[in-house]
PDB file of C-alpha atoms in Angstrom:
ATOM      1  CA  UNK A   5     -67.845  94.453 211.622  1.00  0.00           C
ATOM      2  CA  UNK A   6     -67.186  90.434 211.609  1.00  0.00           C
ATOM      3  CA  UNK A   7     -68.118  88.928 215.091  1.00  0.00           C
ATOM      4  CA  UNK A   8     -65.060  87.457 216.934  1.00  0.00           C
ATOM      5  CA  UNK A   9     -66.530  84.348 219.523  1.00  0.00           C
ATOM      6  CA  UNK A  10     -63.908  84.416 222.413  1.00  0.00           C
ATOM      7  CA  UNK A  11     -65.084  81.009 223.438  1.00  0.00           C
ATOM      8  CA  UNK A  12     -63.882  80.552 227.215  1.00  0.00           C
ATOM      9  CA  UNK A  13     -63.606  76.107 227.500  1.00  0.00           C
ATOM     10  CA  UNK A  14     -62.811  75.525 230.656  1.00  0.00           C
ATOM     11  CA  UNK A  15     -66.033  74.472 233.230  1.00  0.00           C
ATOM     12  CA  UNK A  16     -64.804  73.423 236.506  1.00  0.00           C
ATOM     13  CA  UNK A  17     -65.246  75.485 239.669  1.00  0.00           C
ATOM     14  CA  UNK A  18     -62.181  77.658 240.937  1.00  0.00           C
ATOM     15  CA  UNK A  19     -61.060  78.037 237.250  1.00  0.00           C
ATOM     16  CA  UNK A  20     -58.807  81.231 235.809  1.00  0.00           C
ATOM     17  CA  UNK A  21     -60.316  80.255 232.292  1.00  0.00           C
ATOM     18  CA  UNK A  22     -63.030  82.980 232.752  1.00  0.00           C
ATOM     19  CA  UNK A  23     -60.132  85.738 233.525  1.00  0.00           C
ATOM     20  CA  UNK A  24     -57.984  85.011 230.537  1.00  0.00           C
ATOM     21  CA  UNK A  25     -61.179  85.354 228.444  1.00  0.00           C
ATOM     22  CA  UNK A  26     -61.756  88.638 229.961  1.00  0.00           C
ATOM     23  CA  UNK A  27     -58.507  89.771 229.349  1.00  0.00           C
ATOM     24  CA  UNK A  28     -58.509  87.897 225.731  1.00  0.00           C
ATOM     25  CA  UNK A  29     -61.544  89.918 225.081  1.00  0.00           C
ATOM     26  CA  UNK A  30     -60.595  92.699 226.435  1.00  0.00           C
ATOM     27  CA  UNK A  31     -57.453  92.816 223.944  1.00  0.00           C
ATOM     28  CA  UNK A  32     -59.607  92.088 220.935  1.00  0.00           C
ATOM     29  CA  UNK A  33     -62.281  94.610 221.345  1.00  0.00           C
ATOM     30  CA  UNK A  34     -59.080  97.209 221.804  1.00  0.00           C
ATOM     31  CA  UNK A  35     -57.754  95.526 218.822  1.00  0.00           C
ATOM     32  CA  UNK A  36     -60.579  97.270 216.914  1.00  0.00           C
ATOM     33  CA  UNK A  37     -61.431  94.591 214.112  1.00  0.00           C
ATOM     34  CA  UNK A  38     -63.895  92.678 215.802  1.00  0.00           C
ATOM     35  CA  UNK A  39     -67.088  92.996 217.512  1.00  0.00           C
ATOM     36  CA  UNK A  40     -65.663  90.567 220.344  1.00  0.00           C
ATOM     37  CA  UNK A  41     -68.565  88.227 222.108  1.00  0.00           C
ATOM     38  CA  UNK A  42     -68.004  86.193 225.198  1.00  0.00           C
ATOM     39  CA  UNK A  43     -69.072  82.671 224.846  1.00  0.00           C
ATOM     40  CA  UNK A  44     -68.024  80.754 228.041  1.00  0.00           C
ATOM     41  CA  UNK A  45     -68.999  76.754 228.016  1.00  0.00           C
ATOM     42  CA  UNK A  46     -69.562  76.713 231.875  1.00  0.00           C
ATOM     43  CA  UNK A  47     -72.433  79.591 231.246  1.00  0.00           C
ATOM     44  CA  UNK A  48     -73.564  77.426 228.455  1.00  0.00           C
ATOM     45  CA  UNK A  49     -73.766  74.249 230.415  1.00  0.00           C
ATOM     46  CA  UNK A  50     -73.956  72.030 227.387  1.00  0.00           C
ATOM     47  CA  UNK A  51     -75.286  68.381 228.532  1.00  0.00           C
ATOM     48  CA  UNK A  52     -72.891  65.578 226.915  1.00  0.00           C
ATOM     49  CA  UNK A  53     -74.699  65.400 223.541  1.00  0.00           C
ATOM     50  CA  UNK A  54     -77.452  64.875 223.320  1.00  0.00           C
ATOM     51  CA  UNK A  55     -79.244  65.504 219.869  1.00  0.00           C
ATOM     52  CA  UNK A  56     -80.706  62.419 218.494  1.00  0.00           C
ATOM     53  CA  UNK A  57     -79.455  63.761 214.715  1.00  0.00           C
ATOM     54  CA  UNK A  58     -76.429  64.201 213.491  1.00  0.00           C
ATOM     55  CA  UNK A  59     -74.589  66.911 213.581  1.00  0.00           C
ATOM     56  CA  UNK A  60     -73.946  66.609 209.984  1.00  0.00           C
ATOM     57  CA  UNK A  61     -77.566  66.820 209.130  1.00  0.00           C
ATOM     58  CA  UNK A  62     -77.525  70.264 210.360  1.00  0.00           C
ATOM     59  CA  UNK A  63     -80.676  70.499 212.554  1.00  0.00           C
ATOM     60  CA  UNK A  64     -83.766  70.377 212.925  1.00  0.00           C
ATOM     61  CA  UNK A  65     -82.061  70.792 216.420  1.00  0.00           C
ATOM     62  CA  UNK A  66     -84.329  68.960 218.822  1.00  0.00           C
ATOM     63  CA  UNK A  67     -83.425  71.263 222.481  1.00  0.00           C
ATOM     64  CA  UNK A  68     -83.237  74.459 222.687  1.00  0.00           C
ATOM     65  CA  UNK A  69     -79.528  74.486 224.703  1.00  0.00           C
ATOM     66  CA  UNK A  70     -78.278  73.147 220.793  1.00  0.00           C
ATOM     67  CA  UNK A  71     -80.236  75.843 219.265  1.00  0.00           C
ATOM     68  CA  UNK A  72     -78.965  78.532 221.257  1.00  0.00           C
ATOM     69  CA  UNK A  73     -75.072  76.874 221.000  1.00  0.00           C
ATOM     70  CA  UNK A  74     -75.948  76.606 216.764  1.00  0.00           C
ATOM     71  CA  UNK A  75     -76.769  80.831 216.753  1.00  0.00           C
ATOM     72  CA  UNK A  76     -74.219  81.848 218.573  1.00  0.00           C
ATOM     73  CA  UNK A  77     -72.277  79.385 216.505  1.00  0.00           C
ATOM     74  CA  UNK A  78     -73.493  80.202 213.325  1.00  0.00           C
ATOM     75  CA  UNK A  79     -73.259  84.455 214.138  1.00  0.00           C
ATOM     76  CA  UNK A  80     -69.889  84.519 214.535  1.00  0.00           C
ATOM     77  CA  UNK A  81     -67.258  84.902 211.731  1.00  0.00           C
ATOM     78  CA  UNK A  82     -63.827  83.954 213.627  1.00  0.00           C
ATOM     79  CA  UNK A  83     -63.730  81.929 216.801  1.00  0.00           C
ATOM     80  CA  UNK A  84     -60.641  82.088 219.811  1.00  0.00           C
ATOM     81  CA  UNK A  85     -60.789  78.977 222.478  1.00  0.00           C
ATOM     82  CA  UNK A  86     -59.413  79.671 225.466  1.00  0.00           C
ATOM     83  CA  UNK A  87     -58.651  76.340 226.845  1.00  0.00           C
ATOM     84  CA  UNK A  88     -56.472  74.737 229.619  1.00  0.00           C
ATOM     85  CA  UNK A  89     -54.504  72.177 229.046  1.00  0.00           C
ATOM     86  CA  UNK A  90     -55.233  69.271 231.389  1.00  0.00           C
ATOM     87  CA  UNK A  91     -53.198  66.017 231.007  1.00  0.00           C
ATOM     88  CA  UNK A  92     -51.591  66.778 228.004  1.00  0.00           C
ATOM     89  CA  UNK A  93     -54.864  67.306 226.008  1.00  0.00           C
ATOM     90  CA  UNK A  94     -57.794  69.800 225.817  1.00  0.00           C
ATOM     91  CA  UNK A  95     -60.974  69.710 228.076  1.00  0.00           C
ATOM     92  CA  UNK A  96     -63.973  67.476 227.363  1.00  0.00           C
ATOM     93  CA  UNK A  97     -66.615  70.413 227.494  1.00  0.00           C
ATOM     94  CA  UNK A  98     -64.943  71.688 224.376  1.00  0.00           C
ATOM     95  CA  UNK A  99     -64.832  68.283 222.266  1.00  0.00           C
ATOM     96  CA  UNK A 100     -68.481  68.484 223.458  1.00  0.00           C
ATOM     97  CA  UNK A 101     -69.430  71.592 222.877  1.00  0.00           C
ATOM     98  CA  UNK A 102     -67.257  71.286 219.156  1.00  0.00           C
ATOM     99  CA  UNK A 103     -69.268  68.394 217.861  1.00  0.00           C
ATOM    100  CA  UNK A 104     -72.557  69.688 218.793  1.00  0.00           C
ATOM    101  CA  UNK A 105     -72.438  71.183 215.701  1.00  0.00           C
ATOM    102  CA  UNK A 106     -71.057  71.335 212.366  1.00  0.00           C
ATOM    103  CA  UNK A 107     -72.067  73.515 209.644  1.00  0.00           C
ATOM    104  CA  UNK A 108     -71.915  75.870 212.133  1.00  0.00           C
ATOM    105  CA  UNK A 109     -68.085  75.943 212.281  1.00  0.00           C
ATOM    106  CA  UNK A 110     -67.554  75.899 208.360  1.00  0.00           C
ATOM    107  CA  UNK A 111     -64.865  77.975 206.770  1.00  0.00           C
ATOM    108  CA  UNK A 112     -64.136  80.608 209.886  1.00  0.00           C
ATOM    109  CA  UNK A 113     -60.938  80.902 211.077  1.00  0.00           C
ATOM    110  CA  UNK A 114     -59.791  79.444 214.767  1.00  0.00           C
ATOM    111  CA  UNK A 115     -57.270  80.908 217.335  1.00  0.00           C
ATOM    112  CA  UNK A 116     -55.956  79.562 220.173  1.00  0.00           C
ATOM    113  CA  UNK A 117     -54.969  80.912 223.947  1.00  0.00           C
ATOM    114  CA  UNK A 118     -54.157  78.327 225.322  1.00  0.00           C
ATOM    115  CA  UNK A 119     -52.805  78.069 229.390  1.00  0.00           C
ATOM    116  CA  UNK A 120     -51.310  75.431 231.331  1.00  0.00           C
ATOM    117  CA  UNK A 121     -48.567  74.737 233.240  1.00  0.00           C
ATOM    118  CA  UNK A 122     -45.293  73.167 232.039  1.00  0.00           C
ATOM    119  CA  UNK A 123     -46.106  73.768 228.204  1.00  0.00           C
ATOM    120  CA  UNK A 124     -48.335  76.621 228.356  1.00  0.00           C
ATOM    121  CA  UNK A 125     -51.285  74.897 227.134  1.00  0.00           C
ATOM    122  CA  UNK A 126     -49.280  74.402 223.597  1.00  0.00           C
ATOM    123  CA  UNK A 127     -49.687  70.337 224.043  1.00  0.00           C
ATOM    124  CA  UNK A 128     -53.557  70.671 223.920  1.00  0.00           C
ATOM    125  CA  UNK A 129     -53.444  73.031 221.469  1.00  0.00           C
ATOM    126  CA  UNK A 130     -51.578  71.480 218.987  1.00  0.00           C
ATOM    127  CA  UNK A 131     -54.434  67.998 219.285  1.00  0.00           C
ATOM    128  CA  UNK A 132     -57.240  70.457 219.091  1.00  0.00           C
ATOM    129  CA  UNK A 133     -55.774  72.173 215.514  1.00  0.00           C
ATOM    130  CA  UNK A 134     -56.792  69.180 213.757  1.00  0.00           C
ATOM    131  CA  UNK A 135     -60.165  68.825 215.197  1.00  0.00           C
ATOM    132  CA  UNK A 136     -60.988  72.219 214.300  1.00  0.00           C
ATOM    133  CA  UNK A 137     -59.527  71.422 210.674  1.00  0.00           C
ATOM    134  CA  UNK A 138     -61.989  68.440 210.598  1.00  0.00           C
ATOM    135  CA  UNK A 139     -64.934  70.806 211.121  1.00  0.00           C
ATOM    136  CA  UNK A 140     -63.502  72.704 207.956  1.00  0.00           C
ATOM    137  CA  UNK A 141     -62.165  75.961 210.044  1.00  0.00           C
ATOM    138  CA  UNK A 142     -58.692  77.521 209.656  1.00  0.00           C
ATOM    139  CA  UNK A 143     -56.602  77.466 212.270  1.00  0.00           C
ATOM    140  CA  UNK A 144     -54.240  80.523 212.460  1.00  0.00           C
ATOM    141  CA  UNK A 145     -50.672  79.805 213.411  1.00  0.00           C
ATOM    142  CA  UNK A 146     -50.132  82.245 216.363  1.00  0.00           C
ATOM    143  CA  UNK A 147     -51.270  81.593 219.388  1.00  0.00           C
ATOM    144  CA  UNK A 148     -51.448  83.607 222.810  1.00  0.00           C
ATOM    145  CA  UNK A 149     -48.983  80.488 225.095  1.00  0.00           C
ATOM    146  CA  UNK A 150     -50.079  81.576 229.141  1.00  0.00           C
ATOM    147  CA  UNK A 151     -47.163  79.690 231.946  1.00  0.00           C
ATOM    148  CA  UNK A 152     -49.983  80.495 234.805  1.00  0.00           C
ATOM    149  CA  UNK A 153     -46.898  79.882 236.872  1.00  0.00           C
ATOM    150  CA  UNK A 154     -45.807  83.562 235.520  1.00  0.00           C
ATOM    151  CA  UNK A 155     -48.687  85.097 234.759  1.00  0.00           C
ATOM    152  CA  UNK A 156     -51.167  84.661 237.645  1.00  0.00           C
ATOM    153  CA  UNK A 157     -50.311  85.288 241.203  1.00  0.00           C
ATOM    154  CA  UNK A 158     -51.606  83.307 244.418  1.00  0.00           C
ATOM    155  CA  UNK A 159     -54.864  85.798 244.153  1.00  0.00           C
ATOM    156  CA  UNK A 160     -55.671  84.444 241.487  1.00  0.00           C
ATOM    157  CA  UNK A 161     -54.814  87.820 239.429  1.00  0.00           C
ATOM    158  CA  UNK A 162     -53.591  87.639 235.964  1.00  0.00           C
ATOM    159  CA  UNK A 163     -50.395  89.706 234.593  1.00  0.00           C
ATOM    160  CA  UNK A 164     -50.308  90.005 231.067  1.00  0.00           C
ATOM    161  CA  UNK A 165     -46.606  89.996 229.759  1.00  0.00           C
ATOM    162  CA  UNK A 166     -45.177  91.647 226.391  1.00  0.00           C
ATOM    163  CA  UNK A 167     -45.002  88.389 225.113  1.00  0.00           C
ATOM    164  CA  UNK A 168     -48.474  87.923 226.060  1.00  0.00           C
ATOM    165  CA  UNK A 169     -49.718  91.185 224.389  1.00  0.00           C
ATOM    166  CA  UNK A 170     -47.504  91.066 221.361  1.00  0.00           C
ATOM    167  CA  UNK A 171     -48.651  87.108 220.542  1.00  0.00           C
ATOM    168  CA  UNK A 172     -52.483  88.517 220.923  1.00  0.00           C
ATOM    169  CA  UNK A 173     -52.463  91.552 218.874  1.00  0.00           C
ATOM    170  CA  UNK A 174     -49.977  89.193 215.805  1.00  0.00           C
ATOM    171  CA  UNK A 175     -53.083  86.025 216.120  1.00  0.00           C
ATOM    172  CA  UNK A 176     -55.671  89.262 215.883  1.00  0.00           C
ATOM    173  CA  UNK A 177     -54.436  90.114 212.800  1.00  0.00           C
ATOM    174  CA  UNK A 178     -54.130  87.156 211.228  1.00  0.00           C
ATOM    175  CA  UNK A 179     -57.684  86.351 212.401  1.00  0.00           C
ATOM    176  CA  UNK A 180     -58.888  89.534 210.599  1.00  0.00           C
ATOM    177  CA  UNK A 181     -57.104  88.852 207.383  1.00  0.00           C
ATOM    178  CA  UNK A 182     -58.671  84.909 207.447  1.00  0.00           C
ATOM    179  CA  UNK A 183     -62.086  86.296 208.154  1.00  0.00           C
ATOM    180  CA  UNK A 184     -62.172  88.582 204.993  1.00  0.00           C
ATOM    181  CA  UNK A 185     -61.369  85.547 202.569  1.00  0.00           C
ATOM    182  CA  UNK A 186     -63.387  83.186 204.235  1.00  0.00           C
ATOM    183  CA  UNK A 187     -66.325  85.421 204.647  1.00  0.00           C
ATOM    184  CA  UNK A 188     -66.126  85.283 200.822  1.00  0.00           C
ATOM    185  CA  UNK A 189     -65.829  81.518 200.686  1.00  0.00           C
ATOM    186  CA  UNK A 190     -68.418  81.251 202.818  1.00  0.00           C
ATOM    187  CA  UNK A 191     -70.576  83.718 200.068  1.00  0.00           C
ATOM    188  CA  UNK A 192     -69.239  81.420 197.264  1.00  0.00           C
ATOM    189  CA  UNK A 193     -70.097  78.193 199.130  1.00  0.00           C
TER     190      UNK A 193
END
């Protein structure tokens, strides 16, 4: 079964990142085509970068936070950020924890949840799709779009809506068909 990394991007304190990657990976391991692994950046605690390589040269990886980051990296066949949108862009601990590595990312497809506001978190999603295109993975073209205006109370407590669900399981199933041709290209390459 291909390994789906759910990988949760936001770091600060007080954050609903961490329970919309719960209920992301909830969704996907119901879904049934992954084996779904939480990957959540503030866990991680990536310093800025920090190798004295480049990331192009693939390692020898000189800490063992960018080893760690490079397997879990390097395990997974598909990848879903859940990231906030803040100021119209994406979060710095995921540019950071994105050009740690390289190879790494190669020829997997990408999904996006993305949260925010007054667009959803589409805004920061739509700068991060060529990023990920520049580290030669395939972004899929549904995405889960969370107003945490309507989908989280005051608590703190998310509501999944139809939309919600229906968006998930359509980007699922793209991800699944991408990860059995790139898996190949992966072979081939």
């Amino acid at each position: 079964m291909p390994r789906l990394n759910v990988i949760v991007a936001s770091t600060r304190p007080g954050r609903i990142g961490h329970v919309i990657g719960d209920w992301f990976a909830a969704t996907a391991t119901a879904h049934g085509a992954f084996d779904v692994r939480v990957a959540d950046l503030a866990e991680l605690n990536l310093p800025f970068h920090d190798e004295p390589g480049q990331p192009v040269d693939g390692g020898p990886y000189a800490h063992e936070h960018t080893r760690r980051w490079s397997e879990t990296t390097a395990d997974a066949d598909a990848f879903v950020f859940v990231m906030p949108e803040y100021n119209r862009g994406y979060s710095a601990p995921l540019k950071n924890a994105l050009d740690y590595l390289y190879r790494e990312w190669h020829h997997k497809p990408a999904g996006f949840v993305g949260y925010g506001m007054s667009s959803a978190g589409m805004r920061a999603v739509e700068q991060l799709k060529p990023v990920v295109a520049a580290l030669r993975m395939v972004p899929v073209a549904e995405a889960v779009n969370i107003h945490l205006r309507q989908a989280v109370d005051a608590d703190g407590v998310l509501t999944p809506t139809v939309a919600m669900a229906h968006a998930a399981r359509g980007m699922l199933d793209e991800l699944q068909l991408l990860t059995g041709v790139l898996s190949a290209a992966r072979v081939a390459a």
